[in-house]
């Protein structure tokens, strides 16, 4: 018998399973039962769409049996089965390619990987020393057996099986100090595991159950009676009465179907009757999947037609901005033969999608208003997606999303919605002020922020790179425009003050021109300001590109290097102002040096690099030596 080796990647996963210290080993049964159910689904679906495939739906079943003597646990289904080729490709290589690549990159504990990805068939090696898979494809005459003792490879040989389907025979490991593998040979225990994880499976899961019963006609004599029992309730979870479903059941279903080890943050179970009837079971994950913010991530919901799975991931059911939602939709109004291309234009699907979108939004708003801690958790994971979606597509969806946004408020010292910001405005405040920086702590130190603090104006702190693009796309909220505290001309001073500054700038025009010339093309202007309190200088910008945006765009791999149009502002009431004026009269060379140092300081405060660090350091040292 020819022995084949597992593919390198599969072997690694297998070793992981065989030597697993994962405590929750019982999940192997869930994996095998759901594979069996999937296989029946496939055949069921084929029979509905292809008239030449004939089946009797009533016969569909999964049978579990135990042989204590031989230490075997057997799971058999009458689904689509596998050809020899399919046995080879499906069981010889790991299906979820990329799983291990991910593991190596991120190096989570072995245990996590099992929970996280639900590694499927191979998990049976956690409890078995020998596995036989006997399968006959529904359109094939021949049956084959795939067999393996684990790491040293597998073989595929011809076998006998009367009808289509797959039988998996596990020879259960001997008990060890840590693991009581014999539990998987105990009818009651196995039945309980099936009930726990696979209750909703739509096909009957049958088991022989033996009970001690009083002998007929006797009052004290007992006998063992074996009956074949259906273990699961068979009603799909989403069709059950909400009141009868425990949170644990929802969570188990989620782990099982959507490959997430953590419990969902929120479960949404809804059924709609009317123009278009459907049940939906939706989950908002607690954390973003590892590939969520990459182009590999695919949004979508499972789509069922009256209980039959017709598509594993239907992207038309979710708007891009809610791409993080997992779950399924089951509708009896859908045609089974519907193709991916047709879906987009299908009236029913569009109606369902619209409804689902509304429902998700409503649930998020509810969470925002009634469970803010949870909402903040959600926002931490997916806020970026919402903000990104506000400016995506030229702000097409901004109205839909603007009230779901949160930003940090300087005055309220917590995350607030834009409405909460506006409700808290000081009477005279006309704009929504925001400041951009790497962190709240860094923004706190910005010179520009002083005047806002003094006036007790609330400022939103934008610390993520998408933030500023987002507020620029919004442009305004409830008629209030957004204003960057670092933008030129944003001076909260009164009229008298601004007249004074205007005069200052006029009187010292030549000096300021000279300073600007010293800085070449680096700044657009140099001027006095009254916006600063203690700090001597700051950089502000003119036009739509702020300094933070320049930083972001610099980091992008585009040819075009967009530059913010910067203005060097000097605190008119700081002693440095007088000093500069003096130097202009006495020592123009030194004024140039001062200008360079002041500009360098302003850049450093903004977190921008210096183009001429050596020159600046030398100038400063010369000044110190004087
Ligand atoms: P997954 O189910 O996530 O694809 P598995 O490792 O559990 O990964 O299974 C690999 C593949 O083997 C499945 O995709 C399916 O094609 C096939 N398979 C597993 N069990 C069965 C079964 N009972 N009947 C038919 N095919 C099966």
XYZ file of C-alpha atoms and ligand atoms in Angstrom:
653
model
C 0.000 0.000 0.000
C 1.462 3.294 -1.059
C 2.025 5.734 1.754
C 1.745 9.401 0.868
C 3.192 12.253 2.820
C 1.167 15.208 3.959
C 2.029 18.542 2.401
C 4.494 20.448 4.550
C 1.937 22.919 5.778
C -0.599 20.229 6.611
C 2.023 18.253 8.473
C 2.765 21.170 10.728
C -0.879 21.550 11.558
C -1.166 17.834 12.098
C 1.753 17.762 14.533
C 0.068 20.565 16.345
C -3.110 18.508 16.626
C -1.485 15.243 17.597
C 0.513 16.839 20.380
C -2.120 19.334 21.254
C -2.389 20.646 24.754
C -5.569 22.418 23.757
C -8.017 21.686 26.533
C -11.240 21.975 24.608
C -10.636 18.840 22.523
C -14.324 17.961 22.308
C -14.761 20.475 19.496
C -13.466 17.852 17.056
C -16.968 16.366 17.061
C -18.513 19.684 16.182
C -16.104 19.933 13.238
C -16.900 16.465 11.909
C -20.642 16.892 12.334
C -20.609 20.214 10.548
C -18.560 18.719 7.702
C -21.176 15.976 7.441
C -23.958 18.532 7.421
C -22.160 20.589 4.760
C -21.799 17.478 2.616
C -25.544 16.815 2.854
C -26.233 20.474 2.115
C -24.169 20.191 -1.048
C -26.050 17.157 -2.279
C -29.377 18.666 -1.257
C -28.567 21.816 -3.173
C -27.450 19.883 -6.252
C -30.677 17.910 -6.239
C -32.669 21.114 -6.180
C -30.814 22.705 -9.052
C -30.065 19.666 -11.190
C -33.003 17.417 -12.044
C -30.774 14.456 -12.850
C -29.648 14.277 -9.215
C -32.319 12.388 -7.331
C -32.447 12.179 -3.555
C -35.014 11.587 -0.892
C -34.782 14.505 1.480
C -36.401 12.446 4.216
C -33.428 10.086 4.205
C -30.773 12.684 4.929
C -29.131 11.922 8.268
C -25.926 11.785 10.259
C -25.318 8.643 12.289
C -22.996 8.436 15.249
C -22.073 5.089 16.740
C -19.699 3.840 19.394
C -17.854 0.537 19.772
C -16.291 0.445 23.214
C -14.384 -2.816 22.593
C -12.707 -1.548 19.463
C -12.468 1.968 20.936
C -14.066 3.468 17.826
C -16.335 6.440 17.368
C -17.967 6.534 13.932
C -19.659 9.442 12.188
C -21.481 8.648 8.948
C -23.409 10.859 6.562
C -25.264 10.354 3.294
C -24.104 13.573 1.693
C -22.183 14.264 -1.495
C -19.218 12.043 -0.577
C -15.727 12.327 -2.043
C -13.941 10.749 -4.992
C -10.390 9.449 -4.552
C -9.107 12.717 -5.972
C -11.201 14.726 -3.553
C -9.988 12.625 -0.623
C -6.490 13.440 -1.721
C -6.948 17.179 -2.119
C -9.369 17.761 0.744
C -7.705 15.691 3.413
C -4.090 15.597 2.228
C -3.660 19.340 2.225
C -4.855 21.924 4.615
C -7.939 23.613 3.237
C -7.572 26.917 4.937
C -4.400 27.929 3.248
C -2.712 30.847 4.860
C -3.688 29.735 8.330
C -0.193 28.676 9.208
C 1.446 31.500 7.382
C -0.522 33.750 9.629
C 0.453 31.776 12.682
C 4.144 32.156 11.965
C 3.873 35.827 11.328
C 1.961 36.630 14.444
C 3.034 33.715 16.534
C -0.003 33.258 18.719
C -0.039 30.299 21.049
C -0.842 26.936 19.490
C -4.038 26.911 21.426
C -5.276 30.089 19.872
C -4.873 28.823 16.374
C -7.182 25.901 17.050
C -9.888 28.047 18.538
C -9.393 30.829 16.082
C -9.622 28.950 12.852
C -11.636 25.900 13.736
C -9.127 23.739 11.914
C -11.709 21.272 10.774
C -11.106 17.647 9.978
C -7.574 17.499 11.369
C -8.855 18.319 14.840
C -9.931 14.667 15.025
C -6.238 13.841 15.524
C -6.426 15.488 18.938
C -8.360 12.460 20.189
C -7.628 9.692 17.663
C -4.615 7.505 17.017
C -6.009 6.170 13.762
C -8.546 7.614 11.352
C -10.339 5.950 8.450
C -12.496 7.892 6.019
C -14.586 5.720 3.716
C -16.358 7.728 1.084
C -18.388 7.322 -2.064
C -19.215 10.332 -4.197
C -22.861 10.579 -5.192
C -22.052 10.407 -8.901
C -19.477 7.667 -8.676
C -19.597 3.872 -8.698
C -16.486 3.391 -6.616
C -15.805 3.960 -2.950
C -12.387 4.759 -1.451
C -10.786 4.736 1.954
C -8.409 7.405 3.198
C -6.479 6.192 6.211
C -3.872 7.660 8.517
C -2.127 7.066 11.819
C -1.065 10.685 11.914
C 2.239 12.261 11.115
C 3.772 9.439 9.068
C 1.412 9.983 6.150
C -1.765 8.574 4.702
C -2.951 6.113 2.099
C -5.921 5.918 -0.240
C -7.250 2.534 -1.325
C -10.396 1.202 -2.933
C -13.098 0.292 -0.461
C -16.720 -0.764 -0.136
C -19.632 1.453 0.667
C -23.187 0.691 -0.407
C -24.414 4.197 -1.077
C -23.143 7.726 -1.411
C -21.754 9.506 1.630
C -18.858 9.430 4.045
C -18.081 7.313 7.087
C -15.377 8.479 9.454
C -14.051 5.922 11.908
C -11.935 7.297 14.727
C -9.908 4.961 16.901
C -9.828 6.878 20.146
C -6.509 7.345 22.000
C -5.813 5.606 25.314
C -6.403 7.723 28.403
C -3.472 9.711 29.741
C -2.761 11.491 32.981
C -4.270 14.677 31.600
C -6.919 13.507 29.174
C -9.762 11.084 29.623
C -10.201 10.162 25.978
C -12.617 7.369 26.929
C -15.209 10.091 27.389
C -15.594 10.029 23.635
C -16.695 6.402 23.891
C -19.391 7.230 26.409
C -22.830 7.598 24.821
C -24.112 10.151 27.311
C -21.036 12.325 27.024
C -21.031 12.216 23.237
C -24.735 12.960 23.139
C -24.181 15.978 25.385
C -21.393 17.286 23.130
C -23.596 16.963 20.057
C -26.409 18.757 21.833
C -24.081 21.509 22.980
C -22.496 22.375 19.638
C -24.651 20.891 16.925
C -28.215 21.134 18.129
C -29.289 23.407 15.274
C -27.958 21.124 12.507
C -30.893 20.695 10.157
C -30.480 16.984 9.537
C -31.194 14.366 12.177
C -28.119 13.277 14.123
C -28.945 9.763 15.261
C -27.371 7.669 17.980
C -28.068 4.330 19.552
C -28.927 5.038 23.136
C -29.116 2.228 25.667
C -31.169 2.606 28.799
C -31.945 0.287 31.704
C -35.666 -0.243 31.797
C -38.093 -2.330 33.788
C -38.791 -5.559 31.950
C -42.274 -5.674 30.505
C -44.717 -7.225 32.940
C -42.134 -7.328 35.692
C -41.893 -5.140 38.769
C -38.278 -5.649 39.728
C -36.474 -7.075 36.729
C -34.512 -4.693 34.490
C -33.135 -5.010 30.975
C -31.021 -2.898 28.622
C -33.113 -1.426 25.851
C -31.385 0.170 22.917
C -33.231 2.703 20.806
C -32.110 4.793 17.909
C -32.668 8.391 18.944
C -32.449 11.742 17.250
C -30.152 13.795 19.442
C -30.538 17.285 17.994
C -33.586 19.506 17.826
C -32.881 20.120 14.105
C -34.447 23.521 14.080
C -31.945 26.019 12.706
C -30.983 28.385 15.480
C -32.289 31.389 13.581
C -35.722 29.827 13.237
C -36.054 29.116 16.910
C -37.998 31.329 19.231
C -35.683 34.060 20.479
C -36.879 33.639 24.033
C -35.803 30.022 24.075
C -32.243 30.647 22.928
C -29.521 30.972 25.515
C -26.665 33.364 24.939
C -24.304 30.404 24.980
C -26.124 28.881 22.017
C -25.791 32.066 19.996
C -22.133 32.266 20.917
C -21.410 28.638 20.097
C -23.056 29.057 16.743
C -20.915 32.104 16.127
C -17.637 30.363 17.038
C -18.636 27.408 14.964
C -19.570 29.245 11.815
C -17.542 32.395 11.733
C -14.136 31.289 12.971
C -13.724 33.628 15.865
C -12.537 32.403 19.243
C -13.925 35.419 21.104
C -17.587 35.880 21.888
C -19.368 38.399 19.667
C -19.854 41.877 21.048
C -23.463 41.913 19.950
C -25.907 39.406 18.534
C -28.807 40.608 16.417
C -31.562 38.125 15.748
C -34.463 39.349 13.705
C -37.295 38.032 11.642
C -39.279 40.104 9.216
C -42.620 39.268 7.683
C -44.157 41.199 4.853
C -43.292 42.198 1.338
C -40.195 40.152 1.751
C -39.894 37.679 4.598
C -36.633 36.584 6.105
C -34.818 35.611 9.276
C -31.439 37.086 9.976
C -28.871 36.234 12.586
C -26.171 38.880 12.675
C -23.117 39.304 14.842
C -20.889 42.265 15.535
C -17.465 40.849 16.435
C -15.639 42.137 19.453
C -12.386 42.654 17.596
C -11.386 43.143 13.992
C -10.299 39.960 12.197
C -6.563 39.962 11.532
C -7.063 40.726 7.847
C -9.930 43.192 8.299
C -8.022 46.273 7.245
C -6.384 44.527 4.289
C -7.622 43.976 0.789
C -7.927 40.248 1.432
C -10.891 40.749 3.698
C -14.203 39.824 2.132
C -17.437 41.117 3.514
C -20.622 39.115 3.226
C -23.386 37.158 4.895
C -24.332 33.550 4.402
C -27.451 33.282 2.316
C -30.024 30.533 2.847
C -33.151 29.873 0.896
C -35.629 28.300 3.227
C -32.952 26.599 5.262
C -30.738 25.524 2.357
C -27.403 27.257 2.130
C -27.094 28.793 -1.313
C -24.118 31.073 -0.810
C -21.394 31.185 1.782
C -20.616 34.847 1.468
C -23.086 37.125 -0.239
C -21.501 40.557 -0.357
C -24.582 42.299 -1.724
C -26.302 41.925 1.621
C -23.974 44.334 3.427
C -22.952 47.901 2.724
C -19.174 48.391 2.735
C -19.275 50.477 5.859
C -20.784 47.633 7.850
C -18.437 45.048 6.354
C -17.466 43.873 9.847
C -20.859 42.253 10.438
C -20.947 38.447 10.291
C -24.000 36.290 10.027
C -26.673 34.869 7.798
C -29.936 35.577 6.123
C -32.584 32.978 5.406
C -35.450 33.862 3.114
C -38.092 31.697 1.509
C -38.648 34.266 -1.211
C -35.381 33.592 -2.993
C -34.851 31.402 -5.993
C -32.383 28.585 -5.359
C -30.901 28.924 -8.783
C -29.864 32.473 -8.289
C -26.347 33.223 -9.443
C -23.897 35.686 -7.987
C -24.371 37.995 -10.958
C -28.139 37.925 -10.690
C -28.090 38.619 -6.972
C -26.979 42.183 -7.417
C -30.077 43.003 -9.381
C -32.467 40.844 -7.449
C -35.238 42.937 -6.015
C -35.681 40.761 -2.928
C -32.004 40.766 -2.112
C -31.871 44.529 -2.363
C -34.872 44.883 -0.141
C -33.352 42.566 2.453
C -30.033 44.389 2.261
C -31.707 47.746 2.843
C -33.580 46.384 5.854
C -30.514 44.777 7.309
C -28.543 47.962 6.948
C -31.235 49.872 8.830
C -31.359 47.248 11.534
C -27.593 47.271 12.089
C -27.568 51.041 12.240
C -30.379 51.095 14.740
C -28.631 48.550 16.940
C -25.424 50.576 16.846
C -27.281 53.752 17.751
C -28.933 51.892 20.589
C -25.588 50.729 21.869
C -24.181 54.238 21.506
C -26.994 55.723 23.578
C -27.565 53.001 26.144
C -24.336 51.097 26.537
C -21.527 53.521 25.843
C -18.771 51.286 27.204
C -19.700 48.591 24.765
C -19.991 51.111 21.951
C -16.530 52.428 22.673
C -15.228 48.884 22.490
C -16.944 48.498 19.160
C -15.545 51.836 18.037
C -12.039 50.840 18.993
C -12.285 47.844 16.701
C -14.263 49.302 13.809
C -14.333 53.093 14.214
C -11.598 53.367 11.607
C -13.866 51.617 9.098
C -16.673 54.111 9.783
C -14.357 57.099 9.494
C -12.822 55.747 6.333
C -16.303 55.227 4.906
C -17.274 58.834 5.610
C -14.712 60.181 3.173
C -14.735 57.270 0.785
C -16.724 57.636 -2.430
C -16.526 61.417 -2.110
C -18.525 61.444 1.081
C -21.492 59.621 -0.418
C -22.422 57.909 2.855
C -21.466 60.626 5.294
C -25.023 61.537 6.276
C -25.692 57.927 7.117
C -22.630 57.620 9.307
C -21.886 60.984 10.892
C -23.784 60.265 14.096
C -21.927 57.030 14.673
C -18.581 58.799 14.934
C -16.759 59.464 18.184
C -13.859 61.802 18.865
C -11.982 62.681 22.022
C -13.177 65.902 23.612
C -10.626 68.092 25.403
C -13.214 69.520 27.742
C -15.303 66.482 28.502
C -12.169 64.310 28.646
C -13.817 61.356 26.920
C -15.017 60.184 23.539
C -18.052 62.145 22.376
C -20.362 62.185 19.382
C -20.541 65.299 17.224
C -23.969 66.002 18.650
C -22.618 65.844 22.191
C -19.863 68.246 21.170
C -22.372 70.706 19.738
C -24.659 70.415 22.756
C -21.721 71.419 24.906
C -20.626 74.443 22.922
C -20.039 77.773 24.589
C -22.608 80.366 23.499
C -20.417 82.343 21.164
C -18.748 79.362 19.559
C -19.375 79.244 15.844
C -17.263 76.358 14.729
C -16.336 72.837 15.679
C -12.682 73.031 16.629
C -10.305 70.164 16.188
C -6.594 69.570 16.663
C -4.487 66.906 15.001
C -1.537 65.079 16.458
C -0.025 61.736 17.238
C -1.615 61.382 20.646
C -3.817 63.273 23.064
C -0.776 64.011 25.208
C 1.076 65.553 22.279
C -1.891 67.656 21.254
C -2.160 68.962 24.828
C 1.299 70.464 24.364
C 0.534 72.286 21.134
C 1.022 76.053 21.414
C -2.098 76.688 19.352
C -4.320 75.089 21.965
C -3.679 77.686 24.652
C -6.231 80.239 23.542
C -8.957 77.599 23.292
C -8.341 76.498 26.837
C -8.511 80.049 28.051
C -11.849 80.577 26.343
C -13.083 77.195 27.590
C -13.800 76.033 24.080
C -14.028 72.315 23.549
C -11.544 70.897 21.045
C -11.783 67.488 19.378
C -8.470 65.648 19.341
C -7.854 63.762 16.132
C -5.120 61.199 16.566
C -5.679 58.759 13.729
C -4.538 59.478 10.245
C -8.007 59.100 8.730
C -9.544 61.538 11.193
C -8.767 64.750 9.441
C -9.805 63.405 6.064
C -13.048 62.422 7.729
C -13.882 65.842 9.156
C -12.888 67.480 5.906
C -15.308 65.230 4.060
C -18.039 66.051 6.571
C -17.324 69.775 6.158
C -19.948 70.668 8.728
C -22.243 69.240 11.347
C -25.643 70.800 12.069
C -24.591 73.939 10.271
C -21.348 74.302 12.229
C -18.203 74.179 10.144
C -15.136 72.263 11.246
C -12.011 74.312 11.898
C -8.479 73.113 12.511
C -6.985 75.047 15.421
C -3.745 75.166 13.466
C -5.176 76.793 10.421
C -3.998 80.272 9.595
C -6.389 83.046 10.453
C -8.017 81.132 13.253
C -7.506 83.704 15.933
C -10.057 83.912 18.688
C -8.846 87.341 19.751
C -11.263 90.248 19.780
C -11.451 92.972 17.191
C -9.283 95.425 19.083
C -6.639 92.819 19.358
C -6.719 91.880 15.718
C -6.382 95.536 14.732
C -3.306 95.750 16.922
C -1.804 92.669 15.310
C -2.610 93.920 11.863
C -0.729 97.099 12.663
C 2.218 95.162 14.103
C 2.464 93.166 10.918
C 2.260 96.273 8.782
C 4.842 98.203 10.804
C 7.288 95.339 10.658
C 6.585 94.324 7.094
C 10.195 94.587 5.919
C 11.513 92.568 8.801
C 8.936 89.826 8.276
C 9.748 89.788 4.538
C 13.409 89.306 5.342
C 12.566 86.466 7.701
C 10.407 84.814 5.059
C 13.199 85.140 2.503
C 15.596 83.511 4.972
C 13.366 80.453 5.066
C 13.204 80.286 1.257
C 10.291 78.210 0.075
C 9.677 76.524 3.381
C 7.015 78.884 4.558
C 4.322 80.746 2.814
C 4.415 83.595 5.295
C 5.915 84.867 8.567
C 3.759 86.991 10.831
C 2.924 88.073 14.359
C -0.010 86.514 16.160
C -1.986 86.987 19.340
C -3.238 83.422 19.391
C -0.296 82.238 21.496
C -0.042 82.751 25.245
C 3.190 81.332 26.683
C 4.745 79.779 23.592
C 6.974 81.891 21.343
C 6.137 80.328 17.943
C 3.888 77.940 16.091
C 3.305 76.681 12.591
C -0.107 77.037 11.055
C -1.353 76.224 7.604
C -3.242 77.961 4.910
C -5.586 76.131 2.566
C -7.038 72.626 2.773
C -3.841 70.655 3.436
C -2.835 70.601 7.077
C 0.521 69.558 8.444
C -0.902 66.243 9.686
C -2.267 65.541 6.224
C 1.097 66.341 4.713
C 2.649 63.743 7.009
C 0.118 61.120 5.943
C 0.514 61.882 2.270
C 4.267 61.842 2.526
C 4.021 58.294 3.830
C 1.868 57.201 0.899
C 3.538 55.609 -2.101
C 2.408 58.271 -4.548
C 4.621 60.266 -6.844
C 3.074 63.554 -5.985
C 4.374 65.052 -2.779
C 1.752 67.446 -1.570
C 2.966 70.117 0.812
C 1.003 71.997 3.378
C 1.250 75.730 2.945
C 2.850 76.655 6.257
C 2.888 79.954 8.088
C 5.373 80.720 10.859
C 3.541 82.650 13.544
C 5.352 84.558 16.276
C 3.813 85.423 19.606
C 3.474 89.183 19.551
C 3.517 89.452 23.358
C 6.560 87.240 23.888
C 9.911 88.991 24.644
C 11.300 87.354 21.512
C 9.193 89.744 19.407
C 11.053 92.788 20.724
C 14.370 91.025 20.351
C 13.698 90.334 16.697
C 12.840 93.961 16.045
C 16.074 95.035 17.709
C 18.124 92.621 15.659
C 16.515 93.863 12.468
C 17.921 97.287 13.227
C 21.345 96.200 14.514
C 22.310 92.818 13.200
C 20.514 91.352 10.208
C 22.829 88.367 10.054
C 21.855 87.378 13.586
C 18.169 87.919 12.766
C 18.544 85.299 10.054
C 19.985 82.864 12.575
C 17.157 83.559 15.006
C 14.626 83.001 12.247
C 16.107 79.642 11.363
C 16.082 78.506 14.988
C 12.518 79.681 15.570
C 11.330 77.879 12.478
C 13.153 74.726 13.582
C 11.442 74.958 16.959
C 8.037 75.292 15.364
C 8.688 72.237 13.210
C 9.856 70.173 16.152
C 6.743 71.080 18.113
C 4.633 69.825 15.216
C 6.545 66.567 15.134
C 8.127 67.380 11.777
C 11.725 66.519 10.945
C 14.391 69.180 10.331
C 16.021 69.324 6.907
C 19.130 71.013 8.346
C 19.730 69.652 11.871
C 23.485 70.277 11.794
C 23.125 73.888 10.770
C 20.553 74.513 13.509
C 22.616 72.801 16.144
C 25.656 74.898 15.201
C 23.707 78.149 15.283
C 22.292 77.316 18.719
C 25.737 76.444 20.033
C 27.226 79.675 18.717
C 24.452 81.602 20.463
C 25.137 79.753 23.696
C 28.838 80.467 23.494
C 28.249 84.216 23.185
P -13.417 22.847 5.936
O -14.613 22.023 6.298
O -13.311 24.081 6.751
O -13.289 23.120 4.483
P -11.990 20.506 6.747
O -10.540 20.240 6.999
O -12.905 20.191 7.874
O -12.107 22.002 6.325
O -12.446 19.674 5.503
C -11.764 19.784 4.289
C -12.674 19.420 3.127
O -12.939 18.028 3.118
C -14.045 20.047 3.176
O -14.025 21.333 2.614
C -14.869 19.084 2.326
O -14.719 19.391 0.950
C -14.207 17.754 2.575
N -14.970 16.972 3.571
C -14.737 16.865 4.889
N -15.634 16.064 5.482
C -16.479 15.670 4.508
C -17.644 14.803 4.457
N -18.126 14.238 5.558
N -18.224 14.606 3.249
C -17.753 15.208 2.131
N -16.684 16.003 2.116
C -16.056 16.238 3.275
